[in-house]
């Protein structure tokens, strides 16, 4: 060995100084303490230990590498000479001070550094210190003003980046409720799963710095359709061989299992896709929220019309169209600047991981600026036409009449204000719902809204432009009739459904009305599972301000279907009124949800870290039907991983009690989420907060 090589500096160790760096980078909650997790555009420190004191002529180069063949030319290899000085545009490292054989180094990444998992090594002359286990994760940085995901408000950063629990809003526009969801972005293996997805995306290193491209890629990878991504979507109502979408309590078990098996997880529906995408985005450092659009249009023909076909009994016909109106649909908003677009489109961008329509050859959707959706600028990237239609399409009802073995279509009604209602997300810093409809659209019927729709129409498929023309306002009805449905406020599963179809007559004239009303069981996507009954009657309004017609459904006629279909079902009532004297037609659609008994959680309000406590779950079946094959799914972030407890069959009146011994490993406000599923009742959720102290 030459004298130069023998006397040259050798690195003996690298201290990542996690305890010092991590709080400054807001990454202390991540599970892995053996590595260093930092945010780009921000300084962090390392301590190097050498075999002797550092001399002025010693050359020390920090190396960060990604992949098997790292190269400077494609930015998979970063070289930082400790004596090269500072440059905010690129990676740089500088000596802060030396103490004997130890050297304290500051490292600064550029605000547009590529996110990823970097392996650290140190080159000193001919020697390379390559420990193999010194890993630096680099994430997006909403705290850094130069980062394109910068978010100024601290409360919003806490909610949209750091909060690991929340709610996803479901139900119907008339009956909105928050389903507790554990995002769990800091849990074991979740960050590594996100890094695996980045590798799987095959995005070049140079574009992994762009949150626009990364969020679009993740919207594709969270579904399994083109790339064996995270979740297999299933709306069939049969979930054998997997987990029902309704059983999941959060994202972490899904991502953990996917990372371990590298196989798509069965099964997901829109709120699961959204919950997982929120987790992936927050884990990577992109502010994100789950967003629910009630009465959400799926416009497959790109004409801003969703056609609903009813037969002469008033029953919805699924087979006549691929268009649909979902009771609700859940997607995501992500926060970022859009330097790829004209000015004015920074801020929230809609992305959607639910595989609905193909975009650029694969199932992906967004990001699309909310400002573009609101103003009708549907030529802007990405998928703005489809997203605009989801919140703005018109709903058109058609009556399908059979005349001499031929079908005749009669247009019943065109609704211009029925789609895109009560767009909801969790409020910042509060366990309440925030209505963000005004971020997506102008008030219905306002001049601004009409202008936005006209602008959108001008960019839509030219062959459909005639259909897209604004509908002239209908003349006032000669027969001033209103349709309503009355019934029990609480619709308990297993009880008969007793409804009254109400016709209110506020006009002077006497009218002959052909009234049809149907009752169907449907899924949240509008898929018809069963026709439960209908009434068809001709009524005279003369001298009758109010007419009531009963529509009664026996429990036996629907309980069988709710048991056979593994989806949560709801009641849809369609009413058609045809006034013979004026040929006027009225329609109305009412959604009714089943009610279920609650789960009660018993546990202390506070507990100490690393000290066991007991959590009990109590459930009484107050329904008139047995609940078969009951399972209780429970999860507590920072307390215990998701567990499944078989409860067997729970007969009417029976009380069950399950207990879990909890061993909290993190301090702070923690939440335990439980969900009960059965053949009859698909999902009863509950949550309970507990404060864990040191």
XYZ file of C-alpha atoms in Angstrom:
694
model
C 0.000 0.000 0.000
C 1.334 3.433 -0.888
C 2.112 5.925 1.835
C -0.603 8.272 0.480
C -3.295 5.582 0.655
C -2.132 4.491 4.092
C -2.255 8.034 5.500
C -5.450 9.013 3.710
C -8.545 9.740 5.751
C -10.971 6.913 6.543
C -14.566 7.275 7.696
C -15.439 5.094 10.675
C -19.056 6.077 11.206
C -21.978 8.366 10.394
C -24.484 9.583 12.976
C -27.750 10.667 11.339
C -28.630 12.763 14.433
C -32.295 11.763 14.188
C -33.320 13.249 17.539
C -31.965 16.626 16.477
C -33.106 16.647 12.823
C -36.484 14.980 12.922
C -38.464 17.564 14.990
C -37.213 20.379 12.744
C -38.484 18.483 9.688
C -41.835 17.516 11.271
C -41.081 13.819 10.735
C -40.895 12.593 14.341
C -44.120 10.595 14.016
C -42.776 8.240 11.343
C -42.331 4.706 12.626
C -38.736 4.028 11.533
C -36.209 5.452 13.995
C -33.161 3.807 12.386
C -33.224 6.023 9.303
C -33.366 9.779 8.717
C -36.537 11.294 7.250
C -36.153 14.894 6.064
C -38.071 17.386 3.945
C -36.495 18.986 0.918
C -35.295 22.593 0.842
C -34.302 22.452 4.511
C -30.983 21.998 6.335
C -30.175 18.861 8.315
C -27.023 17.835 10.150
C -24.832 14.724 10.201
C -21.901 13.788 12.417
C -19.000 12.030 10.697
C -16.337 10.116 12.633
C -12.906 9.610 11.008
C -9.822 7.607 11.959
C -7.952 10.855 12.662
C -8.500 14.598 12.803
C -9.532 16.375 9.612
C -6.791 18.250 7.723
C -7.242 21.192 5.361
C -6.249 19.177 2.318
C -8.508 16.186 3.067
C -11.184 15.767 0.435
C -14.484 14.491 1.800
C -17.483 13.824 -0.473
C -20.938 12.846 0.781
C -22.759 10.553 -1.638
C -26.513 9.957 -1.837
C -27.645 7.309 -4.295
C -30.884 5.754 -5.535
C -31.175 2.474 -7.444
C -28.700 -0.168 -8.531
C -26.722 1.949 -11.040
C -26.669 5.503 -9.672
C -25.384 8.206 -12.042
C -25.002 11.961 -11.723
C -26.351 12.445 -15.250
C -29.848 11.194 -14.340
C -29.778 12.589 -10.783
C -29.775 9.158 -9.118
C -26.358 10.026 -7.664
C -25.770 13.186 -5.614
C -22.157 14.156 -4.819
C -21.431 16.858 -2.210
C -17.878 18.064 -1.625
C -17.676 19.325 1.969
C -15.474 22.206 0.881
C -17.465 23.355 -2.174
C -19.512 26.115 -0.503
C -23.262 26.764 -0.582
C -25.672 26.777 -3.517
C -29.431 26.809 -2.866
C -30.129 25.438 -6.363
C -28.455 22.097 -5.712
C -27.453 19.692 -2.967
C -24.568 20.966 -0.853
C -22.771 19.960 2.347
C -20.522 22.090 4.543
C -18.395 21.559 7.625
C -19.976 23.284 10.621
C -17.244 22.414 13.121
C -14.736 19.711 14.014
C -13.928 18.165 17.386
C -10.986 15.780 17.328
C -11.905 12.945 15.002
C -15.536 14.091 14.754
C -16.924 16.476 12.162
C -20.374 18.127 12.249
C -21.764 18.653 8.729
C -24.780 20.611 7.478
C -26.560 19.276 4.396
C -29.017 21.321 2.351
C -31.237 19.897 -0.364
C -32.781 22.092 -3.051
C -36.503 22.889 -2.695
C -37.128 20.893 -5.875
C -35.076 17.825 -4.917
C -36.428 14.492 -6.147
C -38.303 12.713 -3.363
C -37.156 9.219 -2.597
C -35.071 6.829 -0.508
C -31.371 7.685 -0.717
C -28.473 5.535 0.527
C -25.685 7.519 2.179
C -21.958 6.850 1.759
C -18.812 8.902 2.389
C -15.827 9.051 0.017
C -12.444 10.105 1.394
C -9.653 9.779 -1.168
C -9.545 6.141 -2.281
C -11.794 4.997 0.569
C -15.593 4.736 0.443
C -17.483 4.234 3.686
C -20.683 2.467 2.668
C -22.560 1.177 5.704
C -25.598 0.114 3.636
C -28.084 0.869 6.396
C -27.692 4.657 6.456
C -30.819 5.713 4.618
C -32.115 9.259 4.086
C -35.731 9.636 2.972
C -36.409 12.955 1.241
C -40.022 14.167 1.224
C -41.957 17.141 -0.164
C -41.936 20.129 2.201
C -45.128 22.166 2.773
C -43.170 24.239 5.340
C -40.689 25.498 2.709
C -41.781 28.586 0.771
C -39.726 27.601 -2.272
C -41.365 24.153 -2.494
C -44.307 23.935 -4.922
C -46.385 22.211 -2.192
C -45.815 25.090 0.277
C -48.850 25.711 2.484
C -48.753 28.921 4.499
C -51.287 28.175 7.249
C -49.947 26.084 10.143
C -53.372 24.712 11.153
C -53.934 23.552 7.573
C -50.504 21.880 7.453
C -51.342 20.068 10.706
C -54.618 18.825 9.238
C -53.631 18.017 5.669
C -50.095 16.652 6.251
C -49.682 15.568 9.879
C -53.156 14.392 10.909
C -53.296 10.588 10.732
C -57.006 10.170 11.498
C -60.137 11.761 10.102
C -63.492 11.141 8.483
C -64.746 10.219 5.048
C -68.269 11.490 4.443
C -70.862 9.060 3.072
C -74.649 8.591 2.981
C -76.899 10.805 0.891
C -77.377 14.528 0.473
C -80.284 14.383 2.952
C -78.429 12.147 5.425
C -74.664 12.833 5.523
C -72.531 11.091 8.117
C -68.798 10.870 8.734
C -67.204 7.428 8.582
C -64.099 7.394 10.846
C -60.925 6.583 8.887
C -57.374 6.001 10.127
C -55.013 7.366 7.473
C -51.986 6.015 9.370
C -49.307 7.619 7.191
C -46.704 7.243 9.959
C -47.286 3.534 10.652
C -44.747 0.762 10.096
C -43.915 0.030 6.422
C -46.234 2.748 5.066
C -43.389 5.078 4.028
C -41.482 2.158 2.488
C -44.637 1.156 0.629
C -44.889 4.696 -0.800
C -41.242 4.471 -1.891
C -41.990 1.099 -3.498
C -44.887 2.719 -5.393
C -42.533 5.475 -6.590
C -40.166 2.795 -7.929
C -43.096 0.911 -9.470
C -44.272 4.091 -11.217
C -41.081 4.008 -13.322
C -41.018 7.797 -13.127
C -37.592 9.126 -14.006
C -35.706 10.710 -11.123
C -35.975 14.158 -12.713
C -39.796 14.122 -12.556
C -39.989 12.692 -9.033
C -39.467 16.261 -7.887
C -42.803 17.341 -9.431
C -45.886 16.837 -7.211
C -48.141 17.176 -10.277
C -46.573 14.119 -11.928
C -46.173 12.197 -8.648
C -49.805 12.695 -7.569
C -51.050 11.654 -11.022
C -48.890 8.521 -10.920
C -50.184 7.647 -7.442
C -53.808 8.045 -8.597
C -53.006 5.214 -11.040
C -51.028 3.051 -8.613
C -53.565 3.069 -5.779
C -55.889 1.070 -8.079
C -54.805 -2.282 -9.499
C -56.226 -1.968 -13.008
C -53.168 -1.369 -15.184
C -50.143 -1.898 -13.001
C -50.983 -4.396 -10.220
C -51.373 -1.414 -7.891
C -52.568 -1.362 -4.297
C -56.326 -2.010 -4.385
C -58.593 -4.184 -6.470
C -61.921 -2.395 -7.035
C -65.080 -4.470 -6.670
C -68.696 -3.262 -6.893
C -70.247 -6.712 -7.485
C -71.784 -7.139 -4.034
C -69.750 -10.328 -3.498
C -66.437 -10.147 -1.638
C -65.439 -13.758 -0.949
C -61.684 -14.208 -1.230
C -61.014 -10.740 0.180
C -62.122 -8.068 2.623
C -65.391 -6.228 2.015
C -64.729 -2.554 1.238
C -67.058 -1.723 4.147
C -64.898 -3.618 6.668
C -61.731 -1.496 6.383
C -61.118 0.993 9.207
C -58.069 2.655 7.668
C -55.294 2.674 5.074
C -52.316 1.271 6.999
C -53.362 -2.435 7.010
C -53.954 -2.212 3.241
C -50.583 -0.615 2.448
C -48.718 -2.860 4.912
C -50.158 -6.025 3.386
C -49.513 -4.757 -0.142
C -45.887 -3.937 0.705
C -45.313 -7.381 2.221
C -47.013 -9.388 -0.546
C -46.486 -7.075 -3.564
C -49.962 -8.223 -4.658
C -53.127 -6.132 -5.068
C -55.371 -6.155 -1.997
C -59.020 -7.209 -2.290
C -61.283 -5.124 -2.174
C -61.855 -1.373 -2.457
C -64.604 1.074 -3.385
C -64.350 4.843 -3.777
C -63.924 5.811 -0.103
C -61.201 3.166 0.338
C -59.324 4.375 -2.770
C -59.595 7.945 -1.481
C -58.520 7.061 2.061
C -55.443 5.221 0.760
C -54.519 8.052 -1.635
C -54.805 10.608 1.211
C -52.394 8.413 3.196
C -49.885 8.113 0.331
C -49.947 11.850 -0.400
C -49.583 12.918 3.262
C -46.846 10.324 3.776
C -44.855 11.799 0.857
C -45.438 15.337 2.175
C -48.126 16.544 -0.260
C -51.072 18.187 1.584
C -54.175 16.127 0.846
C -57.799 15.678 1.875
C -60.578 13.189 1.091
C -63.532 14.911 -0.593
C -67.091 13.598 -1.003
C -69.413 14.768 -3.777
C -73.067 13.919 -3.134
C -75.254 13.141 -6.175
C -72.113 12.578 -8.251
C -72.498 12.196 -12.025
C -70.634 9.594 -14.057
C -71.015 11.055 -17.543
C -69.564 8.525 -19.982
C -70.682 10.348 -23.145
C -69.055 13.693 -22.333
C -72.241 15.665 -22.961
C -72.963 16.953 -19.432
C -76.133 14.839 -19.346
C -76.861 11.789 -17.216
C -79.912 9.890 -18.447
C -82.116 7.970 -15.994
C -84.633 5.557 -17.531
C -87.788 4.490 -15.661
C -90.287 1.837 -16.735
C -94.047 2.233 -16.484
C -93.954 1.061 -12.857
C -91.524 3.878 -12.057
C -88.635 1.418 -11.615
C -85.155 2.486 -12.697
C -83.721 0.508 -15.617
C -79.954 -0.041 -15.393
C -79.314 -1.674 -18.759
C -80.248 1.255 -20.987
C -77.252 3.477 -20.161
C -73.697 3.407 -18.855
C -74.276 6.847 -17.303
C -75.018 6.853 -13.587
C -75.554 9.095 -10.601
C -73.780 7.852 -7.491
C -75.354 8.699 -4.148
C -71.889 9.901 -3.247
C -68.416 9.620 -4.701
C -65.175 10.185 -2.804
C -61.988 11.500 -4.396
C -59.093 13.695 -3.214
C -57.774 17.219 -3.306
C -54.011 17.808 -3.211
C -52.345 21.199 -2.658
C -49.646 22.457 -5.035
C -48.582 25.120 -7.494
C -49.207 24.442 -11.196
C -46.230 25.908 -13.113
C -47.294 23.697 -16.063
C -50.519 25.743 -16.485
C -51.319 29.423 -17.127
C -51.262 31.642 -14.044
C -54.124 31.461 -11.553
C -54.550 27.704 -11.126
C -52.409 27.042 -8.041
C -53.941 25.633 -4.860
C -56.247 22.632 -4.494
C -56.205 20.086 -7.314
C -58.657 17.178 -7.664
C -57.224 13.665 -8.094
C -59.152 10.398 -8.136
C -57.776 6.875 -7.668
C -61.124 5.116 -8.225
C -60.870 3.412 -11.647
C -63.760 4.959 -13.609
C -62.501 6.258 -16.951
C -59.246 5.753 -18.865
C -56.980 8.803 -19.120
C -53.927 8.721 -21.402
C -54.305 4.954 -21.728
C -54.654 3.965 -18.060
C -57.000 4.406 -15.111
C -55.761 7.635 -13.544
C -57.425 10.978 -12.908
C -56.072 14.454 -12.166
C -54.601 16.567 -10.814
C -57.075 19.177 -12.030
C -57.301 22.671 -10.482
C -60.526 23.317 -8.573
C -60.419 26.824 -10.065
C -60.577 25.275 -13.566
C -63.551 23.095 -12.587
C -65.331 26.090 -11.070
C -64.819 28.366 -14.076
C -65.463 25.724 -16.759
C -61.889 25.790 -18.130
C -62.148 22.119 -19.107
C -59.278 22.264 -21.622
C -56.739 22.369 -18.765
C -54.761 19.350 -17.561
C -55.703 16.825 -16.283
C -59.156 15.203 -16.808
C -60.996 18.464 -16.234
C -63.933 17.482 -18.491
C -64.752 14.363 -16.482
C -64.361 16.126 -13.126
C -66.448 19.103 -14.279
C -69.279 16.736 -15.265
C -69.172 14.973 -11.881
C -70.299 18.184 -10.160
C -72.226 19.937 -12.963
C -74.043 17.489 -15.257
C -77.821 17.675 -15.741
C -79.992 14.724 -14.720
C -82.589 13.758 -17.352
C -85.482 11.403 -16.540
C -87.039 9.323 -19.318
C -90.180 7.168 -19.203
C -89.881 3.973 -21.264
C -93.329 3.053 -22.614
C -94.090 -0.213 -24.395
C -96.433 0.405 -27.339
C -97.186 -2.554 -29.628
C -93.965 -4.324 -28.576
C -91.949 -1.186 -29.324
C -90.294 1.087 -26.808
C -91.178 4.755 -26.819
C -89.122 7.260 -24.812
C -90.977 10.130 -23.173
C -88.876 12.867 -21.578
C -90.181 13.445 -18.063
C -87.917 16.068 -16.613
C -84.481 17.664 -16.878
C -82.908 18.734 -13.617
C -80.144 21.329 -13.819
C -79.503 21.646 -10.079
C -79.513 18.021 -8.887
C -75.842 17.071 -9.373
C -72.814 18.031 -7.258
C -74.381 18.709 -3.863
C -72.921 19.270 -0.379
C -69.294 18.648 -1.434
C -67.717 17.735 1.896
C -64.415 17.245 3.695
C -63.267 17.210 7.313
C -62.880 20.701 8.781
C -59.405 21.917 9.762
C -58.658 21.136 13.415
C -62.248 20.078 14.187
C -64.140 16.791 14.053
C -66.875 18.348 11.934
C -67.830 18.469 8.267
C -66.861 21.428 6.093
C -68.951 22.160 3.001
C -66.562 23.136 0.177
C -69.115 23.218 -2.670
C -68.281 26.876 -3.376
C -64.671 25.864 -4.121
C -65.961 23.617 -6.929
C -68.853 25.604 -8.393
C -70.672 28.910 -8.322
C -74.149 29.006 -6.716
C -76.675 27.020 -8.767
C -78.538 29.259 -11.226
C -76.229 32.251 -10.760
C -74.949 34.130 -13.852
C -71.385 32.960 -13.028
C -72.493 29.317 -12.917
C -74.310 29.579 -16.257
C -71.250 31.228 -17.793
C -68.986 28.417 -16.472
C -71.279 25.734 -17.946
C -71.411 27.549 -21.297
C -67.619 27.811 -21.352
C -67.263 24.103 -20.525
C -69.737 23.178 -23.276
C -67.696 25.066 -25.847
C -64.775 22.671 -25.218
C -66.748 19.417 -25.076
C -67.049 16.798 -27.797
C -68.336 18.776 -30.799
C -70.771 16.020 -31.826
C -72.554 16.488 -28.513
C -72.756 20.262 -28.557
C -76.454 20.322 -29.451
C -77.199 18.232 -26.371
C -75.055 20.513 -24.274
C -76.983 23.637 -25.154
C -78.543 25.278 -22.142
C -82.045 24.056 -21.409
C -84.663 26.822 -21.665
C -86.479 27.398 -18.390
C -89.723 25.454 -18.143
C -92.950 27.478 -18.153
C -94.760 27.567 -14.813
C -96.857 24.454 -14.221
C -100.550 24.959 -14.816
C -101.259 22.221 -12.310
C -99.471 23.390 -9.195
C -98.745 20.023 -7.596
C -95.910 18.974 -5.299
C -94.776 15.385 -4.690
C -93.463 14.165 -1.320
C -92.798 10.980 0.618
C -93.631 10.590 4.290
C -92.764 7.723 6.591
C -90.987 6.777 9.787
C -87.948 8.987 10.318
C -85.891 5.975 11.419
C -85.982 3.055 8.997
C -84.914 0.052 11.097
C -83.680 -3.016 9.232
C -86.122 -5.891 9.695
C -89.216 -3.695 10.129
C -91.862 -3.175 7.419
C -91.373 -0.068 5.282
C -94.541 2.018 5.504
C -94.514 5.090 3.280
C -97.102 7.605 2.159
C -96.842 9.162 -1.295
C -98.152 12.718 -0.876
C -99.598 14.897 -3.657
C -100.108 18.499 -2.532
C -102.440 20.539 -4.705
C -102.117 24.324 -4.408
C -103.873 25.122 -7.710
C -107.482 26.072 -8.279
C -108.177 23.647 -11.156
C -109.334 20.050 -10.947
C -106.770 17.653 -12.344
C -106.682 13.993 -13.239
C -103.297 12.593 -12.232
C -101.826 9.221 -13.221
C -99.534 8.555 -10.264
C -96.847 5.884 -10.249
C -94.433 5.230 -7.366
C -91.835 2.482 -7.031
C -89.578 1.313 -4.228
C -86.184 -0.243 -5.020
C -83.109 -1.457 -3.165
C -79.996 0.131 -4.669
C -76.279 0.395 -3.928
C -74.622 3.788 -3.433
C -73.604 3.761 -7.112
C -77.263 3.518 -8.194
C -77.127 -0.189 -9.130
C -80.591 -1.755 -8.692
C -80.500 -4.886 -6.505
C -84.251 -5.501 -6.064
C -87.658 -4.105 -6.976
C -89.672 -4.098 -3.750
C -93.049 -2.875 -4.903
C -94.966 -0.167 -6.700
C -98.310 1.568 -6.808
C -100.079 2.879 -9.891
C -103.252 4.862 -9.438
C -105.311 7.591 -11.074
C -106.398 10.306 -8.622
C -108.675 13.340 -8.904
C -107.452 16.494 -7.175
C -110.742 18.427 -7.087
C -111.450 19.621 -3.532
C -108.416 17.749 -2.175
C -105.479 19.928 -1.104
C -103.605 16.797 0.024
C -103.823 13.257 -1.373
C -102.081 10.355 0.412
C -101.383 6.979 -1.161
C -99.813 4.238 0.996
C -96.815 2.269 -0.279
C -96.116 -0.567 2.149
C -93.259 -3.051 1.849
C -93.141 -6.175 4.034
C -89.825 -6.871 5.762
C -89.567 -10.325 4.133
C -89.480 -8.756 0.677
C -86.218 -6.891 1.308
C -84.319 -8.619 4.163
C -83.405 -11.543 1.885
C -81.730 -9.194 -0.605
C -79.923 -7.164 2.058
C -78.528 -10.468 3.369
C -77.527 -11.864 -0.049
C -75.783 -8.684 -1.274
C -72.600 -7.790 0.614
C -73.008 -4.059 -0.065
C -74.774 -1.531 2.118
C -78.131 -0.972 0.430
C -80.506 1.958 0.525
C -84.128 2.560 -0.423
C -84.885 4.628 -3.538
C -88.437 5.829 -4.172
C -89.226 7.102 -7.689
C -92.480 9.009 -8.234
C -93.992 9.952 -11.594
C -97.119 12.092 -11.926
C -98.719 12.645 -15.353
C -101.464 15.307 -15.473
C -103.878 14.308 -18.222
C -105.463 17.721 -18.827
C -102.150 19.546 -19.415
C -99.823 16.649 -20.409
C -97.458 17.972 -17.712
C -95.158 15.491 -16.020
C -93.610 15.614 -12.545
C -90.944 13.336 -11.072
C -89.221 13.043 -7.744
C -86.598 10.730 -6.253
C -86.282 10.115 -2.516
C -83.400 8.277 -0.797
C -83.973 6.530 2.537
C -81.217 4.991 4.676
C -81.515 2.130 7.161
C -80.754 2.794 10.835
C -78.653 0.448 12.985
C -78.054 0.024 16.728
C -74.796 1.560 18.022
C -71.557 0.068 19.342
C -70.478 1.384 22.754
C -66.811 1.727 23.711
C -65.729 1.589 27.363
C -62.170 2.629 28.291
C -60.407 5.234 30.430
C -60.147 8.822 29.175
C -56.378 8.830 29.771
C -53.620 6.218 29.905
C -49.821 6.142 30.207
C -47.390 5.166 27.493
C -46.218 1.539 27.679
C -48.802 0.751 30.384
C -51.619 -1.642 29.484
C -55.283 -0.673 29.673
C -58.477 -2.499 28.708
C -60.839 -1.372 25.966
C -64.311 -2.977 25.814
C -66.762 -2.984 22.903
C -70.447 -3.570 23.699
C -73.212 -4.185 21.190
C -76.896 -4.984 21.681
C -78.901 -6.246 18.714
C -82.102 -4.206 19.062
C -83.272 -5.233 15.573
C -85.971 -7.846 14.932
C -83.650 -9.972 12.763
C -80.614 -12.078 13.745
C -77.240 -10.725 12.640
C -75.263 -13.596 11.125
C -71.482 -14.077 10.875
C -70.674 -10.906 12.794
C -67.111 -9.612 12.818
C -65.702 -6.738 14.827
C -62.771 -4.860 13.247
C -60.829 -2.644 15.670
C -57.779 -0.418 15.185
C -55.963 2.157 17.305
C -53.023 4.033 15.770
C -50.155 4.146 18.245
C -51.998 1.628 20.446
C -52.608 -1.583 18.472
C -52.766 -2.782 14.861
C -56.062 -3.753 13.253
C -57.575 -6.871 14.808
C -60.580 -8.914 13.705
C -62.798 -10.523 16.351
C -65.332 -13.160 15.248
C -68.638 -12.606 17.058
C -70.695 -15.392 15.471
C -74.459 -14.873 15.169
C -76.068 -12.216 17.366
C -79.756 -12.942 17.979
C -82.337 -10.177 18.571
C -81.989 -8.769 22.096
C -78.570 -10.347 22.695
C -75.646 -8.285 24.042
C -72.026 -9.037 23.086
C -68.911 -7.754 24.817
C -65.368 -7.916 23.430
C -62.183 -6.747 25.131
C -58.746 -5.790 23.907
C -55.689 -5.212 26.060
C -54.045 -2.065 24.747
C -50.363 -1.144 25.077
C -49.897 2.448 23.818
C -46.486 3.221 22.292
C -47.053 6.890 21.386
C -48.161 9.885 23.413
C -50.857 12.383 22.463
C -54.527 12.302 21.463
C -55.225 8.854 20.028
C -58.343 7.374 18.498
C -59.726 3.847 18.607
C -62.004 2.935 15.689
C -64.309 -0.103 15.656
C -66.552 -1.466 12.925
C -69.111 -4.286 13.143
C -70.097 -6.181 9.989
C -72.555 -9.025 9.424
C -74.544 -10.662 6.633
C -77.455 -8.311 7.338
C -75.804 -5.111 8.597
C -72.725 -4.244 6.586
C -71.029 -1.572 8.677
C -71.679 0.003 12.073
C -68.821 2.365 13.011
C -67.764 3.963 16.265
C -64.745 5.906 17.517
C -63.445 6.929 20.911
C -60.615 9.301 21.832
C -58.043 8.688 24.551
C -55.142 10.838 25.755
C -51.846 8.978 26.196
C -49.393 10.682 28.552
C -45.726 10.021 29.293
